[in-house]
Short mmCIF file of C-alpha atoms in Angstrom, two decimals:
data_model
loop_
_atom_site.label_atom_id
_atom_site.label_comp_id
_atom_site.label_asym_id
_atom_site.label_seq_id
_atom_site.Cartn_x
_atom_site.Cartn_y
_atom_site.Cartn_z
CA UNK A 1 -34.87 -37.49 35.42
CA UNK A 2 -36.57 -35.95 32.41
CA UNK A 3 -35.46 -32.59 30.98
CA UNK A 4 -32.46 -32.50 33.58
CA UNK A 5 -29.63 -33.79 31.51
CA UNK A 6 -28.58 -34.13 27.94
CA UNK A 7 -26.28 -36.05 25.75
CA UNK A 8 -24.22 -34.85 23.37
CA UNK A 9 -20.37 -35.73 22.56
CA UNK A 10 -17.18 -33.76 24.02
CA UNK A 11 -16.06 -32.70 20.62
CA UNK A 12 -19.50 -31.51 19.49
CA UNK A 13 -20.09 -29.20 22.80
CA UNK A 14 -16.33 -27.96 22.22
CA UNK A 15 -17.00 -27.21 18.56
CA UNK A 16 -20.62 -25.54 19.56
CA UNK A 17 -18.81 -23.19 22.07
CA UNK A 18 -15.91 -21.98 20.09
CA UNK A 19 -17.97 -20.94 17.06
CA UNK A 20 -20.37 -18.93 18.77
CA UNK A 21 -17.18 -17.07 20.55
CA UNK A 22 -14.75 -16.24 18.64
CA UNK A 23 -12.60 -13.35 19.56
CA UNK A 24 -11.62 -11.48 15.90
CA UNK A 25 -8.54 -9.59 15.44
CA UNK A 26 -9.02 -7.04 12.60
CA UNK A 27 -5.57 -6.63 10.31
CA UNK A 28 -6.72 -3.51 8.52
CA UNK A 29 -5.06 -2.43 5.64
CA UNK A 30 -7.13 -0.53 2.86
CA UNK A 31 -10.43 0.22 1.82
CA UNK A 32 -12.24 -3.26 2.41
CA UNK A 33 -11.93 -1.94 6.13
CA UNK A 34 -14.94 0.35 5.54
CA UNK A 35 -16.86 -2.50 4.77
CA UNK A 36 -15.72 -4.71 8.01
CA UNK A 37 -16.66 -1.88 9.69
CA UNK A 38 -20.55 -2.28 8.10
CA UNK A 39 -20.52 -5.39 8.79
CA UNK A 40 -19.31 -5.08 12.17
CA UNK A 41 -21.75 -2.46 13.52
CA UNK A 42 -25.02 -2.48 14.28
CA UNK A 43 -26.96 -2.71 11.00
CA UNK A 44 -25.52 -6.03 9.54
CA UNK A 45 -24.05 -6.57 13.10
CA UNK A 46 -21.64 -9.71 13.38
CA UNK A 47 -22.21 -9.94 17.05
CA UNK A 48 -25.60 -11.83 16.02
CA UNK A 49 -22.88 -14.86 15.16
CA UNK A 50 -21.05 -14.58 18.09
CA UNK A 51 -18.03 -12.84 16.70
CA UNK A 52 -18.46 -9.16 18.18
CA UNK A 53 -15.73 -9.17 20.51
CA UNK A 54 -13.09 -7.38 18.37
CA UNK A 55 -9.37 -7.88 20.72
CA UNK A 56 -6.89 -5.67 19.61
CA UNK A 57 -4.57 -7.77 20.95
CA UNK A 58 -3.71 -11.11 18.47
CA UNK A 59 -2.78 -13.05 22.05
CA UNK A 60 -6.16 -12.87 22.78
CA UNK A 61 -7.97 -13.13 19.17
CA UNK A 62 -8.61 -16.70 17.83
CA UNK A 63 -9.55 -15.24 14.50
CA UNK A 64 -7.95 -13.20 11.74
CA UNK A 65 -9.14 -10.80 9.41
CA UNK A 66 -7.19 -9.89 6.91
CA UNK A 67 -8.74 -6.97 5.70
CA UNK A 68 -7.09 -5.24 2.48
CA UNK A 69 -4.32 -5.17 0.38
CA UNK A 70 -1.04 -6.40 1.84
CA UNK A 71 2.32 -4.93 0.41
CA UNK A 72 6.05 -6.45 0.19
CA UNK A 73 6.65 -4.48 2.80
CA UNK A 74 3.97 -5.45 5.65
CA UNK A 75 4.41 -9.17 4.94
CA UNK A 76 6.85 -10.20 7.78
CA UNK A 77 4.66 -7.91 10.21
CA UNK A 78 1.52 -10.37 9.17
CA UNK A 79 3.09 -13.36 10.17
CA UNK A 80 4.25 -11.98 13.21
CA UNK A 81 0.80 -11.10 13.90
CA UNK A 82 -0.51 -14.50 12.87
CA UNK A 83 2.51 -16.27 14.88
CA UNK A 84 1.44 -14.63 18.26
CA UNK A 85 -2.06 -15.67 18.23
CA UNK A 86 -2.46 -18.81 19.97
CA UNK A 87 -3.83 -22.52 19.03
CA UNK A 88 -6.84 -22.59 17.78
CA UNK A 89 -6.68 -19.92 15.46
CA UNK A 90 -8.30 -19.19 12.08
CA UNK A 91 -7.50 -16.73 9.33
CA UNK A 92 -10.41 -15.19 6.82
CA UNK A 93 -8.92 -13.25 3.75
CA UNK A 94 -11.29 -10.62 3.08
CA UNK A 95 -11.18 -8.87 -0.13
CA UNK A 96 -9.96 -9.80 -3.31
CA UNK A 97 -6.38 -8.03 -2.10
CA UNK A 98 -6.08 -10.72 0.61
CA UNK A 99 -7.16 -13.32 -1.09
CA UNK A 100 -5.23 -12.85 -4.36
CA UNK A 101 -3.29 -9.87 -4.68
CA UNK A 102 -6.64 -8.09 -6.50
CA UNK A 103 -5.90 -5.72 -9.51
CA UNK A 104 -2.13 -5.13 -8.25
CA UNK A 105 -0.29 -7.72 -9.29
CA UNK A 106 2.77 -5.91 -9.29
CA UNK A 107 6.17 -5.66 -7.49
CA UNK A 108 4.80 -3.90 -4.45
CA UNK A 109 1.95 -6.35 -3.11
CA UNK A 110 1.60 -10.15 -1.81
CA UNK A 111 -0.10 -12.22 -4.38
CA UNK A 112 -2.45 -13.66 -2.00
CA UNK A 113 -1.66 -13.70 1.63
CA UNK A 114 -1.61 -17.45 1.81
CA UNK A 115 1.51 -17.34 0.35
CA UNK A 116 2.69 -16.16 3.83
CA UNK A 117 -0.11 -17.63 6.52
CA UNK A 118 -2.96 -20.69 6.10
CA UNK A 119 -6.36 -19.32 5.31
CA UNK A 120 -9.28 -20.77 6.21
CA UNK A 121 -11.49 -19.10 4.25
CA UNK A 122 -11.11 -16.53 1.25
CA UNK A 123 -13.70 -13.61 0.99
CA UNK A 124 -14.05 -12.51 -2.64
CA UNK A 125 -15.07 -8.89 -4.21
CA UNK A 126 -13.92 -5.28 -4.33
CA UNK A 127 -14.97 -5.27 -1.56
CA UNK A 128 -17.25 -7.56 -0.40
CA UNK A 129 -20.65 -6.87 0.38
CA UNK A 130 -21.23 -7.30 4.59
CA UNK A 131 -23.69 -10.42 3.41
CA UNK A 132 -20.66 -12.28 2.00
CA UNK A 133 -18.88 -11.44 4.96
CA UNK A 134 -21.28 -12.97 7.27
CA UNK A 135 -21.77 -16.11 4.90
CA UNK A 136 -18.21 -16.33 5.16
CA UNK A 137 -18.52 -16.05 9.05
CA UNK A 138 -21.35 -18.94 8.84
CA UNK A 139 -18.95 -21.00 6.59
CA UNK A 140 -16.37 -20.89 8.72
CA UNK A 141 -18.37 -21.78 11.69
CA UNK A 142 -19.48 -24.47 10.25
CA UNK A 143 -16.12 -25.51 9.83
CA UNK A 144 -15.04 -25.27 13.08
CA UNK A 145 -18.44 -26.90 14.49
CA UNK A 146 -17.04 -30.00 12.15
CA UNK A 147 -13.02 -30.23 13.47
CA UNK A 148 -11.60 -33.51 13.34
CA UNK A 149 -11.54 -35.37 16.67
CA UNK A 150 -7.70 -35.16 16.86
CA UNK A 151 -7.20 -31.56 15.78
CA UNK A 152 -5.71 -30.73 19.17
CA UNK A 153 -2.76 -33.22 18.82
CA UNK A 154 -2.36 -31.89 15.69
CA UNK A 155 0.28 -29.03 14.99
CA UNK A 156 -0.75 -26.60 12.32
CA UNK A 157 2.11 -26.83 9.89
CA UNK A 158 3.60 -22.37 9.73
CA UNK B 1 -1.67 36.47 -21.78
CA UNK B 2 -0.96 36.07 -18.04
CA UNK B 3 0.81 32.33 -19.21
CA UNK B 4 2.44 34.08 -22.08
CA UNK B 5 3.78 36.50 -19.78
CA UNK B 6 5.07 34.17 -16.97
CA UNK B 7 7.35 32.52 -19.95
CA UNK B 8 8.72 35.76 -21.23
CA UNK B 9 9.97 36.92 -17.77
CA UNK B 10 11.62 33.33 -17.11
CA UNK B 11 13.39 34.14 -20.47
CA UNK B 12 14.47 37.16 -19.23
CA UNK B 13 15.64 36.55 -16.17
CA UNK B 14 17.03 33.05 -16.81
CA UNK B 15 18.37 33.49 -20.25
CA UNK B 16 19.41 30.46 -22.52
CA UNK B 17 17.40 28.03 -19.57
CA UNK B 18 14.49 27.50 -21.29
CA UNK B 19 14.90 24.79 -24.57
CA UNK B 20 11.00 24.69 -25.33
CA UNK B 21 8.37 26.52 -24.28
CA UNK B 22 4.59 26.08 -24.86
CA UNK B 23 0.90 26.19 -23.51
CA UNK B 24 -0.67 23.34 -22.55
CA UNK B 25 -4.06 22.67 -21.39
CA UNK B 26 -4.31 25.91 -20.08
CA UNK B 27 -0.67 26.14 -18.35
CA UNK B 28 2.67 27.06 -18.98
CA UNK B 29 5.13 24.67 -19.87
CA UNK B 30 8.98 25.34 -19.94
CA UNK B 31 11.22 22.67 -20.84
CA UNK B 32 14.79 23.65 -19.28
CA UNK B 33 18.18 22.53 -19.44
CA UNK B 34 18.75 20.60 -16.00
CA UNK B 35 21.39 22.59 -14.42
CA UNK B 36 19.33 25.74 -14.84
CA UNK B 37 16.44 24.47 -12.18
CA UNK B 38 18.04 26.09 -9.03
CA UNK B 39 17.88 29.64 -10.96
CA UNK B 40 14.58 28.91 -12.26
CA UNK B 41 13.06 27.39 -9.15
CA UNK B 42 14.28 30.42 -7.23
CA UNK B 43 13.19 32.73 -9.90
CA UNK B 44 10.12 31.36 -10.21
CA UNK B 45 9.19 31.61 -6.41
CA UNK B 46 10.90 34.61 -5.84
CA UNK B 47 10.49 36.63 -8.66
CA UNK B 48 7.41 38.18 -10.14
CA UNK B 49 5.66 35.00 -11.41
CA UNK B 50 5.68 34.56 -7.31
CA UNK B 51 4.82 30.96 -7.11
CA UNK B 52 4.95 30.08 -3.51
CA UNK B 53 3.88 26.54 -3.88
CA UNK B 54 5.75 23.71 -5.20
CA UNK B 55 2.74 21.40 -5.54
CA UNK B 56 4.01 18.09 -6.89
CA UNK B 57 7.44 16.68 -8.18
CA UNK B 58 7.93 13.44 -10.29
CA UNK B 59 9.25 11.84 -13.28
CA UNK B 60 8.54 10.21 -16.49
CA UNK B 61 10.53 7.44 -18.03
CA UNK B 62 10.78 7.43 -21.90
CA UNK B 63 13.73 4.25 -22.98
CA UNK B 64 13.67 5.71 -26.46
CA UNK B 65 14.42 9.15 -26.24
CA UNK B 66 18.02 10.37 -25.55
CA UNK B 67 17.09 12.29 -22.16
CA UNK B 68 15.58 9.68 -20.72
CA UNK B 69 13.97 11.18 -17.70
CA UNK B 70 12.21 13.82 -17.22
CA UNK B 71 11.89 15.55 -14.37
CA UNK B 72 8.68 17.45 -13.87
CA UNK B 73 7.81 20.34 -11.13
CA UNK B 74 4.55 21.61 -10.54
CA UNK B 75 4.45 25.26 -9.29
CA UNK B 76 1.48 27.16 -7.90
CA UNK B 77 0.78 31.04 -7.42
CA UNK B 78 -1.18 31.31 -4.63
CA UNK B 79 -2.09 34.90 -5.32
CA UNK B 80 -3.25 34.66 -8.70
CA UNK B 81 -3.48 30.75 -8.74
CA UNK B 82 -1.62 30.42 -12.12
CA UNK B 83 0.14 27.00 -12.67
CA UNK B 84 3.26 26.47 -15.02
CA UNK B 85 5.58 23.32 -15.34
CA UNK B 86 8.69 22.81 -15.65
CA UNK B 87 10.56 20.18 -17.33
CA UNK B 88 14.01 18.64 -17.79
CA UNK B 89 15.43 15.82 -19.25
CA UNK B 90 18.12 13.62 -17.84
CA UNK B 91 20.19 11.19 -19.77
CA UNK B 92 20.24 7.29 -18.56
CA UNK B 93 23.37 6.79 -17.01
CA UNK B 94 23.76 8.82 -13.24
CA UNK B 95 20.72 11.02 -14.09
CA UNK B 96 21.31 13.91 -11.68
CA UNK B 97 19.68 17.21 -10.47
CA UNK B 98 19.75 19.95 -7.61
CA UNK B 99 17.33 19.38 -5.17
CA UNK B 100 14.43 21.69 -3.97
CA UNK B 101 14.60 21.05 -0.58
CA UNK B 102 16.77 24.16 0.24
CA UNK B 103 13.56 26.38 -1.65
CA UNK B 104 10.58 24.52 -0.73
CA UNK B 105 10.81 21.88 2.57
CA UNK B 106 8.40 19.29 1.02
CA UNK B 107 10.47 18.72 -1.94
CA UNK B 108 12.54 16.19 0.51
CA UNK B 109 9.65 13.66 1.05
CA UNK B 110 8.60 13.86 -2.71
CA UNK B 111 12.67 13.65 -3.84
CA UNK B 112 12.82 10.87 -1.78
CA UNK B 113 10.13 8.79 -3.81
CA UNK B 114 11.80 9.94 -6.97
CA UNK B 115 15.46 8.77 -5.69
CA UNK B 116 13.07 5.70 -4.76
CA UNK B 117 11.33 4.55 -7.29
CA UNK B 118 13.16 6.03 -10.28
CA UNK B 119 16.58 6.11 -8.99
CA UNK B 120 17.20 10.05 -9.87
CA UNK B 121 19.60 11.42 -7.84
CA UNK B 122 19.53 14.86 -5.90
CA UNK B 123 22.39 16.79 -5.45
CA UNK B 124 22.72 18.42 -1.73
CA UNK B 125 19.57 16.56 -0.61
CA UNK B 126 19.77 16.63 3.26
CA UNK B 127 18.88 12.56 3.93
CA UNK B 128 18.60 11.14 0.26
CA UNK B 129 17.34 7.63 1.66
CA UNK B 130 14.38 5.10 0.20
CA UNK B 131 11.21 6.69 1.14
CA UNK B 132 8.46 3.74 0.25
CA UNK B 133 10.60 0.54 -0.32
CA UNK B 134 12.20 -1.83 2.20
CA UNK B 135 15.98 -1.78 3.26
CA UNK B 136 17.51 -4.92 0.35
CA UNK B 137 14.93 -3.82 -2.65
CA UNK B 138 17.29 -3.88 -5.61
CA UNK B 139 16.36 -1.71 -8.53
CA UNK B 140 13.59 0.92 -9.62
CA UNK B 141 10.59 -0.49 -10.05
CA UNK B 142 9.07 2.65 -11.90
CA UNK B 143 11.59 2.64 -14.61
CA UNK B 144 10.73 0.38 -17.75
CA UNK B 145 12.89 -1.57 -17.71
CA UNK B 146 12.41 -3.31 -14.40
CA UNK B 147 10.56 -7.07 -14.94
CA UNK B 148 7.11 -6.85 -14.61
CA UNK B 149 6.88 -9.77 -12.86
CA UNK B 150 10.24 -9.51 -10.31
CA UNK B 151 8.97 -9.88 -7.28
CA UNK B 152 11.57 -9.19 -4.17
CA UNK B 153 9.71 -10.89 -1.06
CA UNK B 154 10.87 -10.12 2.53
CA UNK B 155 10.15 -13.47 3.91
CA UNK B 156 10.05 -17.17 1.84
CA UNK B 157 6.48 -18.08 0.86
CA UNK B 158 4.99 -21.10 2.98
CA UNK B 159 6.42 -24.65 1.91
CA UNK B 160 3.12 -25.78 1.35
CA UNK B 161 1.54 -22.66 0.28
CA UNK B 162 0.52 -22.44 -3.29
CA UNK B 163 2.14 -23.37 -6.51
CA UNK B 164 4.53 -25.56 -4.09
#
């Protein structure tokens, strides 16, 4: 019987598999993009993590990038965006213009896009460097890997 | 002086228009009285100073003063490349001036943002509609005296989003 079975629990295996394939949808706004797209290709490469499948579709993504600054304006189109992908779904704010409005805090852009979707986790810098994006990546793994038992029963609140 | 000259024939051709007239920073600069700018435009892209390219339109805001906005056009000669500007000054209540768009086709887009953000308005403009903005904004946001801090959301935050 040796070295044909092994024991694990159902939540750990589930939480194993959906970090190392997670399907990113890139919401790409500004300048930050040039530096998702560093991190994305093949010299800092996020497909080493297990996130290189980028959908273009959100009904097929199970993570969200918010990737630059987000006006007045593009806020309802956002949460549409974020409302279409399916349970379970993350969000990453990447950039200090997703995560808090960066240097225009004026009438024109979202403070922070929290204050329209949850965020899982917030990316800081102008822009940040492709190392912070992949410690981000790892962090957020990490807290998928660790999901509550019941998170399935569990509605996400809009 | 090519700038010097530029002035002179606007004087000529245009006379009483111009209010103040100077050099700056290399350029001529012409302020005019607002209901002169069709005749001046035209003059100016027509007539010998032949500047075919109306390179930027926008507007300044000054509370204090009694025109309170000024209007400013950019004009480029594309044969000898000279630049000159020209000004003028619109009081607070119903500012209003011609448009461009029947002289140069991309005053409409930059007219627009004006109309938008400063709430000038354009006489004979063809579609004068927001151009940035969403449909329910209220207000100009580039004039002073809008609140810094008015924010006019399109959707209500998240109840349990932050500061809630």
């Amino acid at each position: 019987m040796s070295g044909n079975f092994i024991t694990t629990s159902f939540n750990a295996m589930l939480g194993w598999g959906r970090k190392y394939s997670l399907f990113h949808y890139p919401f790409v706004t500004a300048c930050c993009g040039m530096e998702y797209m560093s991190a994305a290709c093949s010299h800092f490469d996020i497909d080493r993590f297990g996130a290189g499948w980028t959908r273009f579709s959100p009904r097929q993504s199970d993570l969200l990038l918010v990737v630059g600054t987000i006006s007045q304006k593009l806020a309802p189109v956002l949460k549409t965006v974020y409302d279409q992908m399916t349970e379970p779904k993350w969000v990453i704010a990447f950039g200090a213009c997703a995560a808090s409005g960066g240097i225009y805090d004026n009438y024109a852009v979202v403070q922070g896009i929290d204050r329209i979707i949850p965020v899982d986790i917030y990316i800081p810098g102008c822009p940040p460097r492709p190392e912070m994006v992949l410690d981000a990546l790892l962090k957020l793994q990490d807290k998928i890997q660790h999901l509550e038992p019941d998170w399935r029963w569990k509605k996400k609140k809009p | 002086m090519e700038e010097e000259k530029t002035l002179d024939a606007l004087r000529d051709a245009c006379p009483g228009a111009i209010l103040e007239a100077g050099l700056s920073l290399g350029d001529a600069v012409a302020v005019i009285r607002p209901e002169d700018l069709p005749a001046v435009a035209a003059f100016l892209r027509d007539g010998p100073p032949r500047m075919a390219m109306l390179l930027d339109l926008t507007c300044v805001d000054r509370p204090d003063e009694s025109g309170r906005f000024e209007m400013v056009y950019h004009f480029l000669s594309l044969e000898t490349y000279a630049r000159v500007r020209i000004k003028a000054r619109l009081p607070a209540v119903n500012p209003e001036i011609a448009s461009l768009t029947g002289l140069w086709k991309n005053a409409d887009w930059l007219e627009r943002e004006v109309f938008d953000l400063f709430g000038i308005c354009f006489a004979d403009h063809p579609n004068l509609s927001r151009l940035l903005l969403y449909d329910g904004f209220e207000g100009h946001p580039l004039r002073k005296d809008y609140p810094l801090r008015r924010r006019q959301p399109r959707i209500p935050p998240r109840q349990d989003g932050p500061g809630s």
